[in-house]
Amino acid sequence: MRSTAGSTTPTGTVTRPEAAGRVRRFTTAERWVHRTTGLLMLVCLVTAGCLYLGPLAQLVGRRHLMVTLHEWSGILLPLPVLLGLLSPAFRADLRRLNRFAVYDRQWLRAVRRRRHGPGARPAGKFNAGQKLYAGWIAGAVLVMMCTGLLMWFMGLLPFVSRTSAIFVHDILAWAITFVVLGHLRKALEDPEARLGMRTGHVSRSWAERHHSRWLGEERAGTVSEKAEKADKV
């Protein structure tokens, strides 16, 4: 059975029946990618604080251990995403994050004008803010890895000074810290979103209120697959 044009639902995926009033938002693989990436990012940020903030460094000590944890958590940071590519559902969500639709621009305009009315902020499975966050954090992590490796192995690019690598690494580390704190603040403000990441399911009413386009896409995909099965029969 072929997938329909523009569909982000993996072809041939077997789905379990959902509980009444609940919608499956994330698979187990997707949730583990998020958890392990978040844990590695937390280790990176905490160990960075222990290395660069004097009072915290004195309180914790064990500088060599902090350096080792910081280096290896940074190197391993992309690993959960790379392993997640084995999951069709995770790949489908990456395609969703990589697409910026017309209604995403409407969502951004509504945020800028502080509009909260019904239908003011249309969104698919991920809203425009989540798409921008995902793209920015992915790029930032790659730059942090490159500058970190340059600080670790100075012979990789001899024409780049260690001072330049440290400057970019430190500035971007502060930027990531503030962006991640903003991400955590938004998560704390939305218990249902946290429930979806913890259990994989959200209430249908929440999905209709915050991600109505996603529910429409899911229903359209289901209808298209049923039609294809009927054609084959």
XYZ file of N, CA, C and O in Angstrom, residues 2-208:
828
model
N 0.643 2.150 -0.907
C 1.440 3.360 -0.998
C 0.879 4.435 -0.080
O -0.321 4.493 0.168
N 1.761 5.328 0.359
C 1.307 6.436 1.185
C 0.777 7.540 0.293
O 1.197 7.678 -0.854
N -0.166 8.317 0.792
C -0.730 9.397 0.001
C 0.237 10.553 -0.093
O 1.147 10.711 0.725
N 0.054 11.385 -1.128
C 0.949 12.514 -1.337
C 0.888 13.458 -0.150
O -0.176 13.853 0.299
N 2.090 13.829 0.352
C 2.155 14.771 1.465
C 1.855 14.157 2.812
O 1.842 14.839 3.820
N 1.606 12.860 2.856
C 1.274 12.240 4.131
C 2.513 12.111 4.989
O 3.585 11.788 4.509
N 2.395 12.358 6.293
C 3.504 12.177 7.222
C 3.305 10.952 8.083
O 4.074 10.678 8.986
N 2.253 10.204 7.823
C 1.991 8.986 8.572
C 2.719 7.827 7.914
O 2.555 7.582 6.725
N 3.574 7.077 8.633
C 4.313 5.981 8.034
C 3.369 4.940 7.445
O 2.411 4.512 8.091
N 3.656 4.520 6.205
C 2.833 3.531 5.548
C 2.949 2.177 6.236
O 4.041 1.724 6.556
N 1.809 1.542 6.454
C 1.813 0.210 7.043
C 1.969 0.194 8.541
O 2.146 -0.854 9.149
N 1.950 1.378 9.179
C 2.105 1.431 10.630
C 0.870 0.867 11.319
O -0.254 1.213 10.989
N 1.089 -0.030 12.260
C -0.013 -0.621 13.009
C -0.271 0.235 14.235
O 0.628 0.483 15.037
N -1.474 0.739 14.396
C -1.812 1.571 15.543
C -2.786 0.844 16.449
O -3.653 0.111 15.990
N -2.652 1.056 17.748
C -3.556 0.447 18.709
C -4.790 1.316 18.877
O -4.718 2.529 18.744
N -5.916 0.726 19.212
C -7.117 1.541 19.436
C -6.901 2.495 20.599
O -6.332 2.129 21.619
N -7.361 3.728 20.440
C -7.161 4.742 21.463
C -8.316 4.736 22.463
O -9.437 4.362 22.153
N -8.017 5.181 23.686
C -9.054 5.306 24.702
C -10.003 6.428 24.307
O -9.627 7.361 23.602
N -11.236 6.332 24.768
C -12.235 7.336 24.431
C -11.781 8.708 24.910
O -11.377 8.880 26.064
N -11.847 9.699 24.007
C -11.464 11.056 24.372
C -9.976 11.298 24.403
O -9.545 12.395 24.762
N -9.154 10.305 24.039
C -7.705 10.461 24.053
C -7.164 10.277 22.638
O -7.724 9.543 21.823
N -6.064 10.948 22.341
C -5.411 10.867 21.036
C -3.949 10.510 21.261
O -3.298 11.065 22.155
N -3.452 9.591 20.467
C -2.042 9.217 20.588
C -1.181 10.282 19.918
O -1.314 10.539 18.722
N -0.297 10.897 20.671
C 0.528 11.992 20.152
C 1.965 11.562 19.867
O 2.546 11.959 18.865
N 2.540 10.766 20.760
C 3.932 10.352 20.599
C 4.076 8.860 20.877
O 3.453 8.335 21.806
N 4.935 8.200 20.104
C 5.229 6.791 20.330
C 6.280 6.661 21.432
O 6.882 7.648 21.864
N 6.512 5.429 21.854
C 7.526 5.184 22.895
C 8.903 5.632 22.431
O 9.666 6.245 23.191
N 9.233 5.340 21.168
C 10.543 5.732 20.636
C 10.716 7.243 20.664
O 11.781 7.756 21.059
N 9.682 7.974 20.285
C 9.765 9.434 20.280
C 9.953 9.983 21.685
O 10.729 10.922 21.900
N 9.258 9.397 22.631
C 9.376 9.879 24.007
C 10.762 9.606 24.566
O 11.320 10.445 25.288
N 11.352 8.477 24.231
C 12.688 8.169 24.711
C 13.744 9.056 24.060
O 14.746 9.421 24.699
N 13.546 9.407 22.795
C 14.460 10.355 22.138
C 14.428 11.685 22.872
O 15.472 12.291 23.167
N 13.231 12.145 23.207
C 13.087 13.421 23.917
C 13.716 13.348 25.309
O 14.430 14.275 25.734
N 13.480 12.264 26.028
C 13.998 12.142 27.391
C 15.521 12.079 27.418
O 16.168 12.770 28.222
N 16.104 11.248 26.567
C 17.560 11.095 26.585
C 18.255 12.351 26.079
O 19.295 12.751 26.615
N 17.664 13.001 25.075
C 18.236 14.260 24.601
C 18.164 15.312 25.697
O 19.133 16.051 25.925
N 17.020 15.394 26.374
C 16.883 16.348 27.472
C 17.861 16.081 28.597
O 18.433 17.020 29.178
N 18.074 14.792 28.929
C 19.009 14.441 30.003
C 20.432 14.844 29.632
O 21.166 15.419 30.451
N 20.842 14.542 28.398
C 22.195 14.897 27.962
C 22.375 16.417 27.936
O 23.432 16.929 28.305
N 21.336 17.127 27.482
C 21.411 18.585 27.472
C 21.532 19.125 28.893
O 22.300 20.071 29.154
N 20.790 18.536 29.834
C 20.860 18.971 31.231
C 22.261 18.756 31.802
O 22.805 19.627 32.486
N 22.863 17.597 31.506
C 24.219 17.323 31.982
C 25.197 18.338 31.399
O 26.081 18.848 32.096
N 25.033 18.650 30.108
C 25.899 19.644 29.467
C 25.813 20.992 30.167
O 26.830 21.622 30.471
N 24.590 21.446 30.422
C 24.405 22.767 31.008
C 24.878 22.821 32.462
O 25.511 23.795 32.884
N 24.567 21.768 33.233
C 24.966 21.760 34.650
C 26.487 21.699 34.784
O 27.090 22.441 35.574
N 27.126 20.825 34.011
C 28.596 20.718 34.085
C 29.259 21.990 33.569
O 30.313 22.391 34.071
N 28.644 22.648 32.563
C 29.190 23.920 32.080
C 29.154 24.957 33.198
O 30.110 25.722 33.391
N 28.043 24.983 33.943
C 27.955 25.904 35.073
C 29.019 25.612 36.125
O 29.598 26.541 36.702
N 29.280 24.330 36.358
C 30.294 23.941 37.349
C 31.702 24.297 36.889
O 32.615 24.431 37.719
N 31.888 24.456 35.586
C 33.216 24.782 35.068
C 33.455 26.288 34.950
O 34.586 26.744 35.096
N 32.389 27.053 34.679
C 32.575 28.466 34.357
C 32.104 29.425 35.439
O 32.476 30.590 35.416
N 31.279 28.990 36.361
C 30.802 29.863 37.431
C 31.604 29.565 38.695
O 31.524 28.470 39.249
N 32.382 30.549 39.125
C 33.304 30.351 40.230
C 32.690 29.770 41.499
O 33.163 28.743 42.008
N 31.647 30.392 42.048
C 31.056 29.852 43.294
C 30.567 28.419 43.144
O 30.739 27.600 44.053
N 29.965 28.108 41.973
C 29.475 26.747 41.757
C 30.635 25.773 41.603
O 30.577 24.638 42.086
N 31.700 26.213 40.939
C 32.882 25.357 40.775
C 33.505 25.025 42.123
O 33.927 23.891 42.371
N 33.576 26.018 43.030
C 34.134 25.775 44.358
C 33.241 24.843 45.172
O 33.730 24.020 45.942
N 31.926 24.973 44.986
C 30.993 24.150 45.750
C 31.072 22.683 45.317
O 31.066 21.776 46.161
N 31.177 22.452 44.027
C 31.154 21.078 43.498
C 32.537 20.451 43.503
O 32.717 19.283 43.867
N 33.553 21.219 43.069
C 34.891 20.648 42.958
C 34.955 19.631 41.833
O 34.182 19.678 40.867
N 35.882 18.672 41.936
C 36.012 17.584 40.951
C 36.006 18.121 39.514
O 35.206 17.703 38.680
N 36.876 19.053 39.231
C 36.885 19.703 37.919
C 37.126 18.700 36.793
O 36.490 18.773 35.742
N 38.051 17.766 36.997
C 38.346 16.786 35.940
C 37.104 15.953 35.605
O 36.818 15.686 34.430
N 36.345 15.560 36.623
C 35.118 14.799 36.392
C 34.103 15.643 35.624
O 33.441 15.154 34.698
N 33.974 16.925 36.010
C 33.027 17.809 35.326
C 33.414 17.988 33.861
O 32.552 18.004 32.976
N 34.719 18.126 33.590
C 35.193 18.274 32.207
C 34.860 17.028 31.396
O 34.369 17.111 30.266
N 35.103 15.858 31.977
C 34.828 14.600 31.269
C 33.347 14.439 30.972
O 32.956 14.088 29.845
N 32.512 14.703 31.976
C 31.061 14.592 31.769
C 30.576 15.593 30.721
O 29.730 15.269 29.879
N 31.120 16.806 30.767
C 30.707 17.836 29.816
C 31.088 17.445 28.388
O 30.273 17.573 27.456
N 32.295 16.970 28.216
C 32.761 16.611 26.874
C 31.955 15.460 26.285
O 31.481 15.535 25.136
N 31.764 14.406 27.070
C 31.113 13.226 26.514
C 29.601 13.389 26.386
O 28.994 12.855 25.455
N 28.988 14.149 27.267
C 27.548 14.406 27.092
C 27.314 15.249 25.849
O 26.309 15.068 25.140
N 28.244 16.170 25.552
C 28.125 16.962 24.332
C 28.308 16.134 23.081
O 27.575 16.296 22.090
N 29.276 15.230 23.107
C 29.521 14.375 21.934
C 28.351 13.427 21.697
O 27.960 13.159 20.552
N 27.748 12.935 22.784
C 26.645 11.977 22.657
C 25.301 12.641 22.397
O 24.322 11.945 22.111
N 25.237 13.971 22.462
C 23.958 14.671 22.353
C 23.180 14.342 21.073
O 21.954 14.171 21.121
N 23.821 14.239 19.907
C 23.042 13.905 18.697
C 22.647 12.433 18.605
O 21.829 12.074 17.746
N 23.229 11.577 19.450
C 22.999 10.134 19.314
C 21.537 9.731 19.433
O 21.045 8.924 18.625
N 20.760 10.226 20.415
C 19.344 9.825 20.491
C 18.566 10.144 19.217
O 17.727 9.352 18.787
N 18.856 11.297 18.605
C 18.155 11.665 17.369
C 18.548 10.710 16.245
O 17.697 10.271 15.456
N 19.828 10.375 16.153
C 20.285 9.453 15.105
C 19.645 8.076 15.280
O 19.217 7.452 14.302
N 19.556 7.591 16.520
C 18.890 6.313 16.771
C 17.392 6.424 16.512
O 16.761 5.469 16.041
N 16.827 7.600 16.796
C 15.401 7.804 16.556
C 15.023 7.699 15.093
O 13.855 7.429 14.774
N 15.990 7.890 14.195
C 15.703 7.778 12.761
C 15.277 6.372 12.364
O 14.717 6.179 11.277
N 15.519 5.406 13.231
C 15.056 4.041 12.968
C 13.539 3.930 13.127
O 12.942 2.966 12.649
N 12.928 4.900 13.793
C 11.482 4.889 14.027
C 10.753 5.636 12.912
O 11.023 6.818 12.685
N 9.816 4.995 12.207
C 9.041 5.690 11.168
C 8.263 6.877 11.718
O 8.151 7.912 11.067
N 7.717 6.741 12.948
C 6.951 7.835 13.545
C 7.846 9.043 13.816
O 7.439 10.192 13.612
N 9.075 8.796 14.261
C 10.007 9.895 14.527
C 10.394 10.593 13.229
O 10.462 11.829 13.177
N 10.640 9.811 12.179
C 10.963 10.418 10.885
C 9.795 11.249 10.367
O 9.986 12.317 9.775
N 8.568 10.775 10.587
C 7.384 11.527 10.154
C 7.298 12.854 10.893
O 6.969 13.890 10.299
N 7.613 12.853 12.187
C 7.564 14.091 12.947
C 8.674 15.049 12.523
O 8.490 16.271 12.552
N 9.831 14.530 12.123
C 10.887 15.403 11.611
C 10.435 16.102 10.332
O 10.746 17.276 10.111
N 9.695 15.368 9.494
C 9.169 16.000 8.281
C 8.177 17.102 8.637
O 8.146 18.156 8.005
N 7.365 16.856 9.645
C 6.420 17.885 10.084
C 7.160 19.124 10.583
O 6.791 20.259 10.268
N 8.204 18.922 11.384
C 8.968 20.040 11.922
C 9.681 20.820 10.827
O 9.968 22.007 10.982
N 9.982 20.161 9.724
C 10.729 20.781 8.641
C 9.839 21.535 7.654
O 10.346 22.150 6.713
N 8.519 21.481 7.863
C 7.586 22.144 6.951
C 6.962 23.345 7.640
O 6.376 23.225 8.708
N 7.075 24.486 6.985
C 6.479 25.712 7.525
C 5.296 26.075 6.649
O 5.446 26.536 5.517
N 4.084 25.862 7.166
C 2.865 26.071 6.389
C 2.382 27.516 6.498
O 2.878 28.304 7.305
N 1.375 27.831 5.667
C 0.800 29.177 5.688
C 0.212 29.493 7.052
O 0.368 30.601 7.585
N -0.468 28.507 7.666
C -1.084 28.775 8.971
C -0.051 28.968 10.075
O -0.368 29.534 11.127
N 1.194 28.534 9.844
C 2.244 28.801 10.824
C 2.566 30.292 10.875
O 2.852 30.839 11.943
N 2.532 30.948 9.726
C 2.744 32.405 9.709
C 1.606 33.115 10.438
O 1.827 34.103 11.132
N 0.384 32.578 10.279
C -0.761 33.148 11.003
C -0.564 32.984 12.505
O -0.892 33.877 13.295
N -0.025 31.832 12.931
C 0.246 31.579 14.350
C 1.237 32.603 14.891
O 1.045 33.161 15.976
N 2.302 32.882 14.121
C 3.303 33.847 14.565
C 2.733 35.257 14.645
O 3.038 36.012 15.580
N 1.903 35.620 13.668
C 1.271 36.946 13.720
C 0.369 37.071 14.947
O 0.342 38.116 15.608
N -0.363 36.002 15.259
C -1.248 36.028 16.422
C -0.453 36.160 17.712
O -0.863 36.871 18.641
N 0.687 35.504 17.797
C 1.536 35.618 18.990
C 2.071 37.036 19.115
O 2.083 37.612 20.215
N 2.516 37.602 17.993
C 3.059 38.965 18.035
C 2.007 39.979 18.454
O 2.300 40.944 19.155
N 0.755 39.755 18.030
C -0.328 40.684 18.365
C -1.083 40.281 19.632
O -2.090 40.893 19.978
N -0.592 39.199 20.293
C -1.181 38.719 21.549
C -2.661 38.365 21.385
O -3.504 38.693 22.222
N -2.962 37.684 20.310
C -4.333 37.238 20.067
C -4.494 35.813 20.572
O -3.699 34.933 20.259
N -5.557 35.579 21.367
C -5.782 34.257 21.962
C -7.149 33.685 21.628
O -7.531 32.657 22.179
N -7.902 34.325 20.746
C -9.261 33.863 20.461
C -9.289 32.519 19.770
O -8.260 32.019 19.290
N -10.465 31.868 19.723
C -10.607 30.580 19.046
C -10.188 30.676 17.581
O -10.630 31.566 16.853
N -9.304 29.801 17.159
C -8.842 29.790 15.773
C -7.793 30.827 15.453
O -7.331 30.905 14.305
N -7.373 31.637 16.438
C -6.383 32.680 16.168
C -4.995 32.099 15.934
O -4.192 32.685 15.208
N -4.720 30.934 16.564
C -3.391 30.332 16.444
C -3.504 28.895 15.910
O -3.345 27.924 16.657
N -3.779 28.753 14.610
C -3.893 27.398 14.043
C -2.539 26.697 14.025
O -1.502 27.332 13.823
N -2.553 25.399 14.256
C -1.295 24.644 14.285
C -1.544 23.208 13.889
O -2.617 22.656 14.129
N -0.542 22.608 13.263
C -0.564 21.186 12.992
C -0.131 20.432 14.241
O -0.378 20.873 15.362
N 0.552 19.333 14.064
C 1.003 18.584 15.251
C 1.969 19.432 16.073
O 2.024 19.330 17.303
N 2.740 20.273 15.399
C 3.649 21.194 16.084
C 3.327 22.613 15.631
O 3.126 22.856 14.438
N 3.275 23.541 16.561
C 3.018 24.917 16.174
C 4.302 25.575 15.668
O 5.399 25.002 15.752
N 4.158 26.805 15.158
C 5.303 27.491 14.555
C 6.427 27.717 15.555
O 7.610 27.628 15.216
N 6.069 28.016 16.808
C 7.086 28.214 17.829
C 7.904 26.961 18.075
O 9.133 27.013 18.230
N 7.248 25.816 18.118
C 7.953 24.553 18.326
C 8.861 24.226 17.145
O 9.952 23.690 17.321
N 8.415 24.569 15.945
C 9.237 24.328 14.747
C 10.483 25.200 14.764
O 11.588 24.735 14.455
N 10.316 26.470 15.132
C 11.465 27.369 15.210
C 12.433 26.922 16.304
O 13.657 26.957 16.120
N 11.885 26.495 17.432
C 12.738 26.030 18.530
C 13.541 24.802 18.101
O 14.753 24.730 18.339
N 12.877 23.846 17.467
C 13.556 22.615 17.057
C 14.670 22.907 16.063
O 15.781 22.368 16.169
N 14.395 23.776 15.076
C 15.418 24.113 14.090
C 16.584 24.855 14.711
O 17.755 24.574 14.412
N 16.273 25.806 15.615
C 17.348 26.595 16.235
C 18.217 25.730 17.135
O 19.442 25.810 17.081
N 17.586 24.888 17.959
C 18.368 24.083 18.902
C 19.209 23.045 18.174
O 20.328 22.734 18.586
N 18.703 22.522 17.048
C 19.487 21.561 16.272
C 20.737 22.225 15.700
O 21.844 21.669 15.766
N 20.580 23.427 15.134
C 21.735 24.147 14.608
C 22.708 24.538 15.702
O 23.932 24.436 15.529
N 22.179 24.977 16.844
C 23.040 25.401 17.946
C 23.863 24.234 18.485
O 25.051 24.395 18.799
N 23.255 23.065 18.584
C 23.980 21.894 19.085
C 25.123 21.528 18.142
O 26.234 21.184 18.594
N 24.892 21.611 16.840
C 25.958 21.302 15.880
C 27.123 22.290 16.012
O 28.296 21.888 15.980
N 26.808 23.584 16.163
C 27.868 24.576 16.330
C 28.615 24.339 17.641
O 29.856 24.440 17.695
N 27.889 24.003 18.704
C 28.536 23.720 19.987
C 29.457 22.517 19.896
O 30.547 22.508 20.470
N 29.023 21.487 19.159
C 29.876 20.307 18.984
C 31.149 20.669 18.234
O 32.256 20.255 18.618
N 31.011 21.457 17.158
C 32.180 21.828 16.355
C 33.164 22.665 17.161
O 34.376 22.398 17.171
N 32.655 23.688 17.867
C 33.556 24.531 18.648
C 34.148 23.761 19.828
O 35.310 23.963 20.189
N 33.368 22.844 20.406
C 33.898 22.026 21.492
C 35.029 21.124 21.028
O 36.049 20.976 21.712
N 34.850 20.520 19.845
C 35.904 19.666 19.294
C 37.149 20.474 18.957
O 38.279 19.997 19.108
N 36.959 21.716 18.476
C 38.105 22.572 18.186
C 38.863 22.936 19.452
O 40.092 23.080 19.441
N 38.131 23.095 20.560
C 38.790 23.376 21.833
C 39.512 22.135 22.359
O 40.541 22.235 23.037
N 38.962 20.958 22.033
C 39.530 19.699 22.522
C 40.714 19.263 21.663
O 41.750 18.850 22.173
N 40.545 19.373 20.360
C 41.597 18.959 19.420
C 41.966 20.162 18.550
O 41.377 20.376 17.483
N 42.918 20.943 18.988
C 43.265 22.176 18.293
C 43.838 21.922 16.901
O 43.843 22.795 16.054
N 44.336 20.724 16.636
C 44.937 20.438 15.340
C 43.937 20.215 14.227
O 44.327 20.097 13.053
N 42.626 20.137 14.548
C 41.632 19.867 13.512
C 41.596 20.974 12.465
O 41.609 20.701 11.262
N 41.522 22.220 12.906
C 41.519 23.383 12.003
C 42.536 24.386 12.535
O 42.188 25.272 13.330
N 43.793 24.271 12.114
C 44.844 25.124 12.679
C 44.609 26.617 12.468
O 45.096 27.436 13.247
N 43.850 26.979 11.419
C 43.645 28.401 11.125
C 42.572 29.028 12.028
O 42.357 30.238 11.984
N 41.882 28.212 12.842
C 40.910 28.737 13.802
C 41.555 28.759 15.186
O 41.989 27.724 15.694
N 41.621 29.928 15.788
C 42.280 30.047 17.086
C 41.407 29.459 18.197
O 40.178 29.438 18.086
N 42.048 29.011 19.244
C 41.319 28.475 20.389
C 40.463 29.570 21.041
O 39.346 29.298 21.494
N 40.988 30.799 21.040
C 40.233 31.907 21.629
C 38.915 32.123 20.898
O 37.869 32.355 21.523
N 38.931 32.047 19.570
C 37.703 32.224 18.783
C 36.701 31.117 19.084
O 35.496 31.367 19.231
N 37.199 29.878 19.166
C 36.314 28.744 19.455
C 35.688 28.885 20.834
O 34.485 28.639 21.019
N 36.486 29.305 21.818
C 35.973 29.481 23.181
C 34.921 30.586 23.212
O 33.871 30.448 23.865
N 35.179 31.691 22.501
C 34.239 32.813 22.491
C 32.882 32.386 21.937
O 31.840 32.637 22.554
N 32.873 31.726 20.774
C 31.617 31.278 20.161
C 30.929 30.255 21.060
O 29.706 30.300 21.265
N 31.710 29.324 21.618
C 31.158 28.273 22.474
C 30.474 28.876 23.701
O 29.352 28.480 24.058
N 31.123 29.834 24.330
C 30.581 30.429 25.561
C 29.333 31.264 25.276
O 28.329 31.171 26.009
N 29.379 32.087 24.231
C 28.216 32.930 23.903
C 27.011 32.066 23.565
O 25.883 32.308 24.021
N 27.240 31.032 22.755
C 26.134 30.163 22.357
C 25.617 29.347 23.537
O 24.416 29.038 23.613
N 26.506 29.009 24.476
C 26.076 28.269 25.665
C 25.082 29.093 26.479
O 24.067 28.560 26.958
N 25.334 30.386 26.622
C 24.390 31.243 27.341
C 23.069 31.338 26.589
O 21.992 31.313 27.202
N 23.152 31.457 25.255
C 21.927 31.541 24.453
C 21.097 30.271 24.606
O 19.871 30.327 24.779
N 21.751 29.108 24.549
C 21.043 27.834 24.701
C 20.404 27.750 26.082
O 19.265 27.277 26.231
N 21.113 28.207 27.107
C 20.573 28.168 28.463
C 19.263 28.938 28.561
O 18.265 28.435 29.094
N 19.240 30.152 28.016
C 18.021 30.965 28.086
C 16.897 30.366 27.247
O 15.733 30.378 27.656
N 17.237 29.824 26.079
C 16.208 29.234 25.214
C 15.623 27.979 25.861
O 14.403 27.755 25.842
N 16.472 27.134 26.440
C 15.993 25.917 27.104
C 15.136 26.278 28.319
O 14.106 25.625 28.581
N 15.526 27.297 29.062
C 14.699 27.737 30.196
C 13.330 28.216 29.718
O 12.304 27.955 30.365
N 13.301 28.898 28.579
C 12.017 29.302 28.005
C 11.185 28.107 27.599
O 9.960 28.080 27.798
N 11.837 27.092 27.047
C 11.148 25.857 26.665
C 10.550 25.175 27.896
O 9.394 24.719 27.871
N 11.314 25.121 28.986
C 10.830 24.508 30.216
C 9.675 25.311 30.814
O 8.710 24.734 31.345
N 9.755 26.633 30.721
C 8.672 27.463 31.251
C 7.373 27.200 30.502
O 6.306 27.064 31.119
N 7.449 27.105 29.178
C 6.247 26.823 28.394
C 5.691 25.444 28.737
O 4.468 25.244 28.788
N 6.576 24.466 28.978
C 6.125 23.125 29.343
C 5.425 23.132 30.694
O 4.397 22.467 30.880
N 5.965 23.884 31.638
C 5.345 23.958 32.970
C 3.977 24.621 32.910
O 3.114 24.340 33.757
N 3.768 25.499 31.947
C 2.482 26.185 31.815
C 1.417 25.307 31.162
O 0.242 25.690 31.158
N 1.810 24.165 30.597
C 0.855 23.317 29.869
C 0.948 21.873 30.373
O 1.697 21.059 29.822
N 0.204 21.518 31.431
C 0.259 20.159 31.983
C -0.134 19.089 30.960
O 0.401 17.982 30.987
N -1.069 19.411 30.062
C -1.510 18.416 29.089
C -0.399 18.072 28.098
O -0.245 16.922 27.697
N 0.397 19.082 27.725
C 1.530 18.822 26.832
C 2.548 17.923 27.524
O 3.115 17.013 26.901
N 2.784 18.158 28.810
C 3.701 17.300 29.563
C 3.160 15.884 29.661
O 3.911 14.907 29.555
N 1.847 15.757 29.838
C 1.230 14.434 29.903
C 1.419 13.691 28.579
O 1.684 12.486 28.564
N 1.291 14.418 27.464
C 1.487 13.799 26.160
C 2.894 13.281 25.983
O 3.106 12.207 25.404
N 3.879 14.027 26.493
C 5.259 13.566 26.373
C 5.559 12.444 27.359
O 6.415 11.596 27.104
N 4.836 12.409 28.479
C 5.084 11.372 29.477
C 4.377 10.063 29.144
O 4.947 8.978 29.314
N 3.138 10.134 28.674
C 2.347 8.918 28.422
C 2.144 8.619 26.942
O 1.778 7.505 26.586
N 2.349 9.644 26.090
C 2.132 9.452 24.659
C 0.741 9.840 24.196
O 0.478 9.875 22.996
N -0.177 10.138 25.124
C -1.561 10.465 24.770
C -1.964 11.826 25.359
O -1.484 12.220 26.417
N -2.843 12.516 24.631
C -3.410 13.776 25.100
C -4.921 13.711 24.925
O -5.440 12.866 24.193
N -5.625 14.611 25.581
C -7.076 14.650 25.430
C -7.436 15.225 24.061
O -6.731 16.092 23.526
N -8.517 14.730 23.494
C -8.955 15.218 22.187
C -9.336 16.698 22.258
O -9.099 17.451 21.307
N -9.922 17.124 23.383
C -10.302 18.531 23.524
C -9.072 19.443 23.485
O -9.101 20.521 22.884
N -7.972 19.017 24.136
C -6.730 19.798 24.114
C -6.167 19.875 22.701
O -5.729 20.936 22.245
N -6.185 18.723 21.993
C -5.674 18.696 20.621
C -6.501 19.589 19.709
O -5.959 20.305 18.857
N -7.815 19.582 19.877
C -8.669 20.437 19.054
C -8.439 21.915 19.351
O -8.547 22.762 18.464
